[in-house]
Amino acid sequence: MANFNDKFLLSFEKDFNVNYPKINSVTYKSLVNYASDLDLPIQRWYRYKEGYSIKLVDQILTKYNVKQGDLIVDPFCGSGSTLLQAKINKCNSIGFEINHFSAFLAKVKTQDYKKQDVALFIKEIANLKKVKSKQKVNIPKLSTIEQLFDNDALLYLLTLKEKINQIKSKKVSDLLMLAWLSILEESSNYRKAGNGLKFRKTIKKTIRDQEYVKNLFFKSINDIQSDLNFAVEISGKVNTSVIEDTCFNLSKYTKKNSIKGVIFSPPYANCFDYTEIYKVELWMGSFVSEYSDLKILRKKGIRSHLNGYEIESKLAVESVPELGALVNKLSSKKLWDKRIPKMVEAYFNDMFRSMTEIYNGLKKGGFCVIIVSNSAYGGVIVPTDLLLAKFAKHLGFNVSSIEVARNIITSSQQYKETEKYRGYLRESIIYLEKN
Ligand SMILES: C[S@@+](CC[C@H](N)C(=O)[O-])C[C@H]1O[C@@H](n2cnc3c(N)ncnc32)[C@H](O)[C@@H]1O
């Protein structure tokens, strides 16, 4: 079997039309990043760090001449960026998401609103301004909860939550709940960093007490209120649904050959565990109430992390032999965790399974655009963009191009180890068409 790195990657890449950005300023860089959406209505309601810009979705819809009423699907919809732009462009859309917290964001951002909802929303803000902390509230069972929040801030947050849950209008309480969820990270003594939560070093400088939380909450509400007229304007024109199920079940919810376009960014093969990174939102928002709930969620997701599993099929290595060579190469290395080669194989089994569902659901002439990052372990590149493209070709897709959006930064050790292969450490956009 070929040695995965030497010359192999290059010859592998020659199978596809890989385009590197020539000038830095014209890359897709800002569009594969959520940060550029922080001043856009509705998108700014929650900063979903793993999300992309709705401007990228708009470009893709335009490129493929998507018409009003066409069906767009996002099998990994996260916070709903694809669905929101599809709605703005008057396309029907369906998103799949297994994380209840993310699915909630996607749903609240894309559901229909009426003028009456706005009036009720404004009325409830006045009531919430009067809220005083209760001393007895239901505290989530997350073991680290007391380190995560200042006691005063925690009591205030949980009292607010109780009040929000008592609101009769479901749409209004959803909007307020989203505002509440959006400030949890900033209200706490931790921040999301890499694949987990890190305590803030600057904790002494900022006192995250009740007053601080209150200001954050009403600022977030203010943003939502300012955007609600736009939300009303785009309402009632198309169907948007968020399905809380794995995209492996896509064919249960969509007809064969019915989808015009699929746009998504899946989890990456980077040991990232979404249930870990969003655990505070999941517990605080009562999306999980026991550790067993968290475990169930983790099991449903694409296996991009190291939390124990078996390889149940040979789908991936049999379809794309290059993957077998890569897994062997990784197995021959001393890596920081010995489960990594298995994770890589399991990840591609899951991704190939998802792509088969997507291929079957697409119409002839339909398209699929995937935004994905490569990774590296022990100096070995995991060229996810090329492997997904190879599998797409195996399924019958035309791989039109792979556009490199930006280079990615790994740990300094990986950076040294992968010097020769730096061009492969990248985030790419894969363009596929079903002929
Ligand atoms: C990179 S994020 C998508 C972000 C999204 N494009 C946005 O802009 O908000 C990938 C998402 O896939 C979800 N996910 C993981 N496994 C899944 C599965 N089997 N089915 C559906 N969603 C899944 C994760 O919970 C995560 O929210």
mmCIF file with all atom_site columns, N, CA and C in Angstrom, residues 142-208:
data_model
loop_
_atom_site.group_PDB
_atom_site.id
_atom_site.type_symbol
_atom_site.label_atom_id
_atom_site.label_alt_id
_atom_site.label_comp_id
_atom_site.label_asym_id
_atom_site.label_entity_id
_atom_site.label_seq_id
_atom_site.pdbx_PDB_ins_code
_atom_site.Cartn_x
_atom_site.Cartn_y
_atom_site.Cartn_z
_atom_site.occupancy
_atom_site.B_iso_or_equiv
_atom_site.pdbx_formal_charge
_atom_site.auth_seq_id
_atom_site.auth_comp_id
_atom_site.auth_asym_id
_atom_site.auth_atom_id
_atom_site.pdbx_PDB_model_num
ATOM 1   N N  . LEU A 1 142 ? -25.345 19.667 36.543 1.00 0.00 ? 142 LEU A N  1
ATOM 2   C CA . LEU A 1 142 ? -23.976 19.723 36.004 1.00 0.00 ? 142 LEU A CA 1
ATOM 3   C C  . LEU A 1 142 ? -23.001 19.895 37.175 1.00 0.00 ? 142 LEU A C  1
ATOM 4   N N  . SER A 1 143 ? -22.011 18.977 37.260 1.00 0.00 ? 143 SER A N  1
ATOM 5   C CA . SER A 1 143 ? -21.190 18.926 38.477 1.00 0.00 ? 143 SER A CA 1
ATOM 6   C C  . SER A 1 143 ? -20.393 20.213 38.733 1.00 0.00 ? 143 SER A C  1
ATOM 7   N N  . THR A 1 144 ? -20.038 20.932 37.685 1.00 0.00 ? 144 THR A N  1
ATOM 8   C CA . THR A 1 144 ? -19.164 22.103 37.865 1.00 0.00 ? 144 THR A CA 1
ATOM 9   C C  . THR A 1 144 ? -19.943 23.422 37.950 1.00 0.00 ? 144 THR A C  1
ATOM 10  N N  . ILE A 1 145 ? -21.251 23.336 38.066 1.00 0.00 ? 145 ILE A N  1
ATOM 11  C CA . ILE A 1 145 ? -22.080 24.543 37.926 1.00 0.00 ? 145 ILE A CA 1
ATOM 12  C C  . ILE A 1 145 ? -21.656 25.677 38.874 1.00 0.00 ? 145 ILE A C  1
ATOM 13  N N  . GLU A 1 146 ? -21.268 25.309 40.096 1.00 0.00 ? 146 GLU A N  1
ATOM 14  C CA . GLU A 1 146 ? -20.955 26.364 41.060 1.00 0.00 ? 146 GLU A CA 1
ATOM 15  C C  . GLU A 1 146 ? -19.631 27.072 40.781 1.00 0.00 ? 146 GLU A C  1
ATOM 16  N N  . GLN A 1 147 ? -18.735 26.373 40.066 1.00 0.00 ? 147 GLN A N  1
ATOM 17  C CA . GLN A 1 147 ? -17.490 27.057 39.676 1.00 0.00 ? 147 GLN A CA 1
ATOM 18  C C  . GLN A 1 147 ? -17.728 27.934 38.455 1.00 0.00 ? 147 GLN A C  1
ATOM 19  N N  . LEU A 1 148 ? -18.701 27.525 37.659 1.00 0.00 ? 148 LEU A N  1
ATOM 20  C CA . LEU A 1 148 ? -18.916 28.221 36.386 1.00 0.00 ? 148 LEU A CA 1
ATOM 21  C C  . LEU A 1 148 ? -19.505 29.615 36.565 1.00 0.00 ? 148 LEU A C  1
ATOM 22  N N  . PHE A 1 149 ? -20.362 29.759 37.587 1.00 0.00 ? 149 PHE A N  1
ATOM 23  C CA . PHE A 1 149 ? -21.033 31.054 37.776 1.00 0.00 ? 149 PHE A CA 1
ATOM 24  C C  . PHE A 1 149 ? -20.835 31.576 39.187 1.00 0.00 ? 149 PHE A C  1
ATOM 25  N N  . ASP A 1 150 ? -20.824 32.856 39.288 1.00 0.00 ? 150 ASP A N  1
ATOM 26  C CA . ASP A 1 150 ? -20.914 33.550 40.556 1.00 0.00 ? 150 ASP A CA 1
ATOM 27  C C  . ASP A 1 150 ? -22.302 33.204 41.144 1.00 0.00 ? 150 ASP A C  1
ATOM 28  N N  . ASN A 1 151 ? -22.405 32.933 42.413 1.00 0.00 ? 151 ASN A N  1
ATOM 29  C CA . ASN A 1 151 ? -23.670 32.465 42.999 1.00 0.00 ? 151 ASN A CA 1
ATOM 30  C C  . ASN A 1 151 ? -24.829 33.446 42.748 1.00 0.00 ? 151 ASN A C  1
ATOM 31  N N  . ASP A 1 152 ? -24.507 34.706 42.928 1.00 0.00 ? 152 ASP A N  1
ATOM 32  C CA . ASP A 1 152 ? -25.459 35.787 42.735 1.00 0.00 ? 152 ASP A CA 1
ATOM 33  C C  . ASP A 1 152 ? -25.986 35.805 41.282 1.00 0.00 ? 152 ASP A C  1
ATOM 34  N N  . ALA A 1 153 ? -25.059 35.634 40.343 1.00 0.00 ? 153 ALA A N  1
ATOM 35  C CA . ALA A 1 153 ? -25.413 35.630 38.914 1.00 0.00 ? 153 ALA A CA 1
ATOM 36  C C  . ALA A 1 153 ? -26.242 34.391 38.583 1.00 0.00 ? 153 ALA A C  1
ATOM 37  N N  . LEU A 1 154 ? -25.872 33.258 39.174 1.00 0.00 ? 154 LEU A N  1
ATOM 38  C CA . LEU A 1 154 ? -26.584 32.003 38.896 1.00 0.00 ? 154 LEU A CA 1
ATOM 39  C C  . LEU A 1 154 ? -28.037 32.088 39.362 1.00 0.00 ? 154 LEU A C  1
ATOM 40  N N  . LEU A 1 155 ? -28.241 32.611 40.569 1.00 0.00 ? 155 LEU A N  1
ATOM 41  C CA . LEU A 1 155 ? -29.610 32.729 41.096 1.00 0.00 ? 155 LEU A CA 1
ATOM 42  C C  . LEU A 1 155 ? -30.447 33.654 40.215 1.00 0.00 ? 155 LEU A C  1
ATOM 43  N N  . TYR A 1 156 ? -29.843 34.746 39.788 1.00 0.00 ? 156 TYR A N  1
ATOM 44  C CA . TYR A 1 156 ? -30.570 35.690 38.936 1.00 0.00 ? 156 TYR A CA 1
ATOM 45  C C  . TYR A 1 156 ? -30.925 35.041 37.588 1.00 0.00 ? 156 TYR A C  1
ATOM 46  N N  . LEU A 1 157 ? -29.935 34.362 36.996 1.00 0.00 ? 157 LEU A N  1
ATOM 47  C CA . LEU A 1 157 ? -30.170 33.705 35.694 1.00 0.00 ? 157 LEU A CA 1
ATOM 48  C C  . LEU A 1 157 ? -31.298 32.680 35.804 1.00 0.00 ? 157 LEU A C  1
ATOM 49  N N  . LEU A 1 158 ? -31.261 31.872 36.873 1.00 0.00 ? 158 LEU A N  1
ATOM 50  C CA . LEU A 1 158 ? -32.267 30.805 36.989 1.00 0.00 ? 158 LEU A CA 1
ATOM 51  C C  . LEU A 1 158 ? -33.652 31.371 37.342 1.00 0.00 ? 158 LEU A C  1
ATOM 52  N N  . THR A 1 159 ? -33.685 32.493 38.064 1.00 0.00 ? 159 THR A N  1
ATOM 53  C CA . THR A 1 159 ? -34.980 33.136 38.334 1.00 0.00 ? 159 THR A CA 1
ATOM 54  C C  . THR A 1 159 ? -35.559 33.677 37.026 1.00 0.00 ? 159 THR A C  1
ATOM 55  N N  . LEU A 1 160 ? -34.703 34.312 36.233 1.00 0.00 ? 160 LEU A N  1
ATOM 56  C CA . LEU A 1 160 ? -35.146 34.824 34.919 1.00 0.00 ? 160 LEU A CA 1
ATOM 57  C C  . LEU A 1 160 ? -35.724 33.689 34.086 1.00 0.00 ? 160 LEU A C  1
ATOM 58  N N  . LYS A 1 161 ? -35.006 32.573 34.087 1.00 0.00 ? 161 LYS A N  1
ATOM 59  C CA . LYS A 1 161 ? -35.446 31.423 33.279 1.00 0.00 ? 161 LYS A CA 1
ATOM 60  C C  . LYS A 1 161 ? -36.842 30.959 33.705 1.00 0.00 ? 161 LYS A C  1
ATOM 61  N N  . GLU A 1 162 ? -37.055 30.885 35.021 1.00 0.00 ? 162 GLU A N  1
ATOM 62  C CA . GLU A 1 162 ? -38.380 30.477 35.528 1.00 0.00 ? 162 GLU A CA 1
ATOM 63  C C  . GLU A 1 162 ? -39.466 31.400 34.996 1.00 0.00 ? 162 GLU A C  1
ATOM 64  N N  . LYS A 1 163 ? -39.187 32.697 35.037 1.00 0.00 ? 163 LYS A N  1
ATOM 65  C CA . LYS A 1 163 ? -40.167 33.697 34.574 1.00 0.00 ? 163 LYS A CA 1
ATOM 66  C C  . LYS A 1 163 ? -40.422 33.526 33.075 1.00 0.00 ? 163 LYS A C  1
ATOM 67  N N  . ILE A 1 164 ? -39.352 33.310 32.324 1.00 0.00 ? 164 ILE A N  1
ATOM 68  C CA . ILE A 1 164 ? -39.500 33.153 30.862 1.00 0.00 ? 164 ILE A CA 1
ATOM 69  C C  . ILE A 1 164 ? -40.365 31.926 30.564 1.00 0.00 ? 164 ILE A C  1
ATOM 70  N N  . ASN A 1 165 ? -40.135 30.867 31.314 1.00 0.00 ? 165 ASN A N  1
ATOM 71  C CA . ASN A 1 165 ? -40.907 29.623 31.085 1.00 0.00 ? 165 ASN A CA 1
ATOM 72  C C  . ASN A 1 165 ? -42.392 29.779 31.408 1.00 0.00 ? 165 ASN A C  1
ATOM 73  N N  . GLN A 1 166 ? -42.715 30.789 32.229 1.00 0.00 ? 166 GLN A N  1
ATOM 74  C CA . GLN A 1 166 ? -44.137 30.976 32.590 1.00 0.00 ? 166 GLN A CA 1
ATOM 75  C C  . GLN A 1 166 ? -44.913 31.779 31.532 1.00 0.00 ? 166 GLN A C  1
ATOM 76  N N  . ILE A 1 167 ? -44.193 32.352 30.575 1.00 0.00 ? 167 ILE A N  1
ATOM 77  C CA . ILE A 1 167 ? -44.866 33.185 29.554 1.00 0.00 ? 167 ILE A CA 1
ATOM 78  C C  . ILE A 1 167 ? -45.740 32.306 28.654 1.00 0.00 ? 167 ILE A C  1
ATOM 79  N N  . LYS A 1 168 ? -46.979 32.754 28.431 1.00 0.00 ? 168 LYS A N  1
ATOM 80  C CA . LYS A 1 168 ? -47.935 31.904 27.701 1.00 0.00 ? 168 LYS A CA 1
ATOM 81  C C  . LYS A 1 168 ? -47.603 31.766 26.224 1.00 0.00 ? 168 LYS A C  1
ATOM 82  N N  . SER A 1 169 ? -47.215 32.876 25.588 1.00 0.00 ? 169 SER A N  1
ATOM 83  C CA . SER A 1 169 ? -46.926 32.801 24.147 1.00 0.00 ? 169 SER A CA 1
ATOM 84  C C  . SER A 1 169 ? -45.611 32.046 23.928 1.00 0.00 ? 169 SER A C  1
ATOM 85  N N  . LYS A 1 170 ? -45.693 30.910 23.236 1.00 0.00 ? 170 LYS A N  1
ATOM 86  C CA . LYS A 1 170 ? -44.513 30.066 23.037 1.00 0.00 ? 170 LYS A CA 1
ATOM 87  C C  . LYS A 1 170 ? -43.451 30.812 22.220 1.00 0.00 ? 170 LYS A C  1
ATOM 88  N N  . LYS A 1 171 ? -43.904 31.553 21.201 1.00 0.00 ? 171 LYS A N  1
ATOM 89  C CA . LYS A 1 171 ? -42.918 32.252 20.356 1.00 0.00 ? 171 LYS A CA 1
ATOM 90  C C  . LYS A 1 171 ? -42.163 33.316 21.151 1.00 0.00 ? 171 LYS A C  1
ATOM 91  N N  . VAL A 1 172 ? -42.901 34.030 22.021 1.00 0.00 ? 172 VAL A N  1
ATOM 92  C CA . VAL A 1 172 ? -42.249 35.070 22.837 1.00 0.00 ? 172 VAL A CA 1
ATOM 93  C C  . VAL A 1 172 ? -41.291 34.429 23.840 1.00 0.00 ? 172 VAL A C  1
ATOM 94  N N  . SER A 1 173 ? -41.719 33.349 24.480 1.00 0.00 ? 173 SER A N  1
ATOM 95  C CA . SER A 1 173 ? -40.816 32.740 25.465 1.00 0.00 ? 173 SER A CA 1
ATOM 96  C C  . SER A 1 173 ? -39.605 32.136 24.755 1.00 0.00 ? 173 SER A C  1
ATOM 97  N N  . ASP A 1 174 ? -39.788 31.615 23.524 1.00 0.00 ? 174 ASP A N  1
ATOM 98  C CA . ASP A 1 174 ? -38.636 31.095 22.758 1.00 0.00 ? 174 ASP A CA 1
ATOM 99  C C  . ASP A 1 174 ? -37.616 32.203 22.490 1.00 0.00 ? 174 ASP A C  1
ATOM 100 N N  . LEU A 1 175 ? -38.121 33.367 22.063 1.00 0.00 ? 175 LEU A N  1
ATOM 101 C CA . LEU A 1 175 ? -37.209 34.483 21.747 1.00 0.00 ? 175 LEU A CA 1
ATOM 102 C C  . LEU A 1 175 ? -36.441 34.932 22.993 1.00 0.00 ? 175 LEU A C  1
ATOM 103 N N  . LEU A 1 176 ? -37.162 35.005 24.108 1.00 0.00 ? 176 LEU A N  1
ATOM 104 C CA . LEU A 1 176 ? -36.511 35.454 25.345 1.00 0.00 ? 176 LEU A CA 1
ATOM 105 C C  . LEU A 1 176 ? -35.524 34.405 25.844 1.00 0.00 ? 176 LEU A C  1
ATOM 106 N N  . MET A 1 177 ? -35.887 33.153 25.633 1.00 0.00 ? 177 MET A N  1
ATOM 107 C CA . MET A 1 177 ? -34.993 32.053 26.042 1.00 0.00 ? 177 MET A CA 1
ATOM 108 C C  . MET A 1 177 ? -33.710 32.094 25.212 1.00 0.00 ? 177 MET A C  1
ATOM 109 N N  . LEU A 1 178 ? -33.862 32.419 23.932 1.00 0.00 ? 178 LEU A N  1
ATOM 110 C CA . LEU A 1 178 ? -32.661 32.520 23.085 1.00 0.00 ? 178 LEU A CA 1
ATOM 111 C C  . LEU A 1 178 ? -31.749 33.649 23.603 1.00 0.00 ? 178 LEU A C  1
ATOM 112 N N  . ALA A 1 179 ? -32.371 34.776 23.942 1.00 0.00 ? 179 ALA A N  1
ATOM 113 C CA . ALA A 1 179 ? -31.569 35.894 24.485 1.00 0.00 ? 179 ALA A CA 1
ATOM 114 C C  . ALA A 1 179 ? -30.845 35.429 25.746 1.00 0.00 ? 179 ALA A C  1
ATOM 115 N N  . TRP A 1 180 ? -31.540 34.681 26.570 1.00 0.00 ? 180 TRP A N  1
ATOM 116 C CA . TRP A 1 180 ? -30.980 34.182 27.837 1.00 0.00 ? 180 TRP A CA 1
ATOM 117 C C  . TRP A 1 180 ? -29.814 33.223 27.576 1.00 0.00 ? 180 TRP A C  1
ATOM 118 N N  . LEU A 1 181 ? -30.017 32.307 26.619 1.00 0.00 ? 181 LEU A N  1
ATOM 119 C CA . LEU A 1 181 ? -28.954 31.337 26.296 1.00 0.00 ? 181 LEU A CA 1
ATOM 120 C C  . LEU A 1 181 ? -27.733 32.038 25.693 1.00 0.00 ? 181 LEU A C  1
ATOM 121 N N  . SER A 1 182 ? -27.993 33.120 24.969 1.00 0.00 ? 182 SER A N  1
ATOM 122 C CA . SER A 1 182 ? -26.896 33.790 24.260 1.00 0.00 ? 182 SER A CA 1
ATOM 123 C C  . SER A 1 182 ? -25.928 34.487 25.209 1.00 0.00 ? 182 SER A C  1
ATOM 124 N N  . ILE A 1 183 ? -26.340 34.711 26.456 1.00 0.00 ? 183 ILE A N  1
ATOM 125 C CA . ILE A 1 183 ? -25.434 35.437 27.375 1.00 0.00 ? 183 ILE A CA 1
ATOM 126 C C  . ILE A 1 183 ? -24.759 34.505 28.386 1.00 0.00 ? 183 ILE A C  1
ATOM 127 N N  . LEU A 1 184 ? -25.062 33.196 28.326 1.00 0.00 ? 184 LEU A N  1
ATOM 128 C CA . LEU A 1 184 ? -24.525 32.303 29.367 1.00 0.00 ? 184 LEU A CA 1
ATOM 129 C C  . LEU A 1 184 ? -22.997 32.298 29.406 1.00 0.00 ? 184 LEU A C  1
ATOM 130 N N  . GLU A 1 185 ? -22.388 32.184 28.233 1.00 0.00 ? 185 GLU A N  1
ATOM 131 C CA . GLU A 1 185 ? -20.919 32.112 28.228 1.00 0.00 ? 185 GLU A CA 1
ATOM 132 C C  . GLU A 1 185 ? -20.323 33.394 28.809 1.00 0.00 ? 185 GLU A C  1
ATOM 133 N N  . GLU A 1 186 ? -20.798 34.518 28.341 1.00 0.00 ? 186 GLU A N  1
ATOM 134 C CA . GLU A 1 186 ? -20.275 35.806 28.790 1.00 0.00 ? 186 GLU A CA 1
ATOM 135 C C  . GLU A 1 186 ? -20.598 36.060 30.272 1.00 0.00 ? 186 GLU A C  1
ATOM 136 N N  . SER A 1 187 ? -21.670 35.436 30.782 1.00 0.00 ? 187 SER A N  1
ATOM 137 C CA . SER A 1 187 ? -22.042 35.628 32.194 1.00 0.00 ? 187 SER A CA 1
ATOM 138 C C  . SER A 1 187 ? -21.222 34.754 33.133 1.00 0.00 ? 187 SER A C  1
ATOM 139 N N  . SER A 1 188 ? -20.478 33.820 32.553 1.00 0.00 ? 188 SER A N  1
ATOM 140 C CA . SER A 1 188 ? -19.829 32.822 33.405 1.00 0.00 ? 188 SER A CA 1
ATOM 141 C C  . SER A 1 188 ? -18.331 33.050 33.509 1.00 0.00 ? 188 SER A C  1
ATOM 142 N N  . ASN A 1 189 ? -17.717 32.232 34.344 1.00 0.00 ? 189 ASN A N  1
ATOM 143 C CA . ASN A 1 189 ? -16.274 32.358 34.554 1.00 0.00 ? 189 ASN A CA 1
ATOM 144 C C  . ASN A 1 189 ? -15.476 31.502 33.591 1.00 0.00 ? 189 ASN A C  1
ATOM 145 N N  . TYR A 1 190 ? -16.082 31.026 32.526 1.00 0.00 ? 190 TYR A N  1
ATOM 146 C CA . TYR A 1 190 ? -15.392 30.182 31.561 1.00 0.00 ? 190 TYR A CA 1
ATOM 147 C C  . TYR A 1 190 ? -15.554 30.771 30.166 1.00 0.00 ? 190 TYR A C  1
ATOM 148 N N  . ARG A 1 191 ? -14.775 30.224 29.238 1.00 0.00 ? 191 ARG A N  1
ATOM 149 C CA . ARG A 1 191 ? -14.985 30.573 27.831 1.00 0.00 ? 191 ARG A CA 1
ATOM 150 C C  . ARG A 1 191 ? -14.750 29.314 27.006 1.00 0.00 ? 191 ARG A C  1
ATOM 151 N N  . LYS A 1 192 ? -15.377 29.284 25.844 1.00 0.00 ? 192 LYS A N  1
ATOM 152 C CA . LYS A 1 192 ? -15.175 28.138 24.962 1.00 0.00 ? 192 LYS A CA 1
ATOM 153 C C  . LYS A 1 192 ? -13.806 28.299 24.321 1.00 0.00 ? 192 LYS A C  1
ATOM 154 N N  . ALA A 1 193 ? -12.985 27.256 24.419 1.00 0.00 ? 193 ALA A N  1
ATOM 155 C CA . ALA A 1 193 ? -11.644 27.336 23.834 1.00 0.00 ? 193 ALA A CA 1
ATOM 156 C C  . ALA A 1 193 ? -11.261 25.946 23.370 1.00 0.00 ? 193 ALA A C  1
ATOM 157 N N  . GLY A 1 194 ? -10.893 25.835 22.098 1.00 0.00 ? 194 GLY A N  1
ATOM 158 C CA . GLY A 1 194 ? -10.535 24.528 21.544 1.00 0.00 ? 194 GLY A CA 1
ATOM 159 C C  . GLY A 1 194 ? -11.684 23.581 21.760 1.00 0.00 ? 194 GLY A C  1
ATOM 160 N N  . ASN A 1 195 ? -11.360 22.391 22.282 1.00 0.00 ? 195 ASN A N  1
ATOM 161 C CA . ASN A 1 195 ? -12.400 21.394 22.465 1.00 0.00 ? 195 ASN A CA 1
ATOM 162 C C  . ASN A 1 195 ? -12.900 21.348 23.906 1.00 0.00 ? 195 ASN A C  1
ATOM 163 N N  . GLY A 1 196 ? -13.169 22.490 24.497 1.00 0.00 ? 196 GLY A N  1
ATOM 164 C CA . GLY A 1 196 ? -13.685 22.437 25.861 1.00 0.00 ? 196 GLY A CA 1
ATOM 165 C C  . GLY A 1 196 ? -13.876 23.819 26.439 1.00 0.00 ? 196 GLY A C  1
ATOM 166 N N  . LEU A 1 197 ? -14.014 23.841 27.752 1.00 0.00 ? 197 LEU A N  1
ATOM 167 C CA . LEU A 1 197 ? -14.234 25.109 28.433 1.00 0.00 ? 197 LEU A CA 1
ATOM 168 C C  . LEU A 1 197 ? -13.001 25.444 29.259 1.00 0.00 ? 197 LEU A C  1
ATOM 169 N N  . LYS A 1 198 ? -12.577 26.687 29.157 1.00 0.00 ? 198 LYS A N  1
ATOM 170 C CA . LYS A 1 198 ? -11.404 27.098 29.944 1.00 0.00 ? 198 LYS A CA 1
ATOM 171 C C  . LYS A 1 198 ? -11.815 28.222 30.875 1.00 0.00 ? 198 LYS A C  1
ATOM 172 N N  . PHE A 1 199 ? -11.286 28.169 32.094 1.00 0.00 ? 199 PHE A N  1
ATOM 173 C CA . PHE A 1 199 ? -11.585 29.261 33.007 1.00 0.00 ? 199 PHE A CA 1
ATOM 174 C C  . PHE A 1 199 ? -10.873 30.524 32.537 1.00 0.00 ? 199 PHE A C  1
ATOM 175 N N  . ARG A 1 200 ? -11.555 31.642 32.708 1.00 0.00 ? 200 ARG A N  1
ATOM 176 C CA . ARG A 1 200 ? -10.976 32.898 32.236 1.00 0.00 ? 200 ARG A CA 1
ATOM 177 C C  . ARG A 1 200 ? -9.848  33.332 33.154 1.00 0.00 ? 200 ARG A C  1
ATOM 178 N N  . LYS A 1 201 ? -8.755  33.738 32.508 1.00 0.00 ? 201 LYS A N  1
ATOM 179 C CA . LYS A 1 201 ? -7.611  34.201 33.320 1.00 0.00 ? 201 LYS A CA 1
ATOM 180 C C  . LYS A 1 201 ? -7.907  35.588 33.874 1.00 0.00 ? 201 LYS A C  1
ATOM 181 N N  . THR A 1 202 ? -8.754  36.308 33.150 1.00 0.00 ? 202 THR A N  1
ATOM 182 C CA . THR A 1 202 ? -8.984  37.704 33.518 1.00 0.00 ? 202 THR A CA 1
ATOM 183 C C  . THR A 1 202 ? -10.115 37.842 34.548 1.00 0.00 ? 202 THR A C  1
ATOM 184 N N  . ILE A 1 203 ? -10.470 36.718 35.161 1.00 0.00 ? 203 ILE A N  1
ATOM 185 C CA . ILE A 1 203 ? -11.655 36.696 36.009 1.00 0.00 ? 203 ILE A CA 1
ATOM 186 C C  . ILE A 1 203 ? -11.704 37.808 37.071 1.00 0.00 ? 203 ILE A C  1
ATOM 187 N N  . LYS A 1 204 ? -10.527 38.160 37.587 1.00 0.00 ? 204 LYS A N  1
ATOM 188 C CA . LYS A 1 204 ? -10.526 39.158 38.666 1.00 0.00 ? 204 LYS A CA 1
ATOM 189 C C  . LYS A 1 204 ? -10.884 40.553 38.151 1.00 0.00 ? 204 LYS A C  1
ATOM 190 N N  . LYS A 1 205 ? -10.570 40.775 36.849 1.00 0.00 ? 205 LYS A N  1
ATOM 191 C CA . LYS A 1 205 ? -10.801 42.119 36.312 1.00 0.00 ? 205 LYS A CA 1
ATOM 192 C C  . LYS A 1 205 ? -12.285 42.398 36.081 1.00 0.00 ? 205 LYS A C  1
ATOM 193 N N  . THR A 1 206 ? -13.032 41.364 35.675 1.00 0.00 ? 206 THR A N  1
ATOM 194 C CA . THR A 1 206 ? -14.452 41.579 35.409 1.00 0.00 ? 206 THR A CA 1
ATOM 195 C C  . THR A 1 206 ? -15.272 40.804 36.435 1.00 0.00 ? 206 THR A C  1
ATOM 196 N N  . ILE A 1 207 ? -16.118 41.519 37.139 1.00 0.00 ? 207 ILE A N  1
ATOM 197 C CA . ILE A 1 207 ? -16.957 40.807 38.110 1.00 0.00 ? 207 ILE A CA 1
ATOM 198 C C  . ILE A 1 207 ? -18.264 40.464 37.421 1.00 0.00 ? 207 ILE A C  1
ATOM 199 N N  . ARG A 1 208 ? -18.454 39.174 37.200 1.00 0.00 ? 208 ARG A N  1
ATOM 200 C CA . ARG A 1 208 ? -19.651 38.735 36.477 1.00 0.00 ? 208 ARG A CA 1
ATOM 201 C C  . ARG A 1 208 ? -20.777 38.484 37.481 1.00 0.00 ? 208 ARG A C  1
#
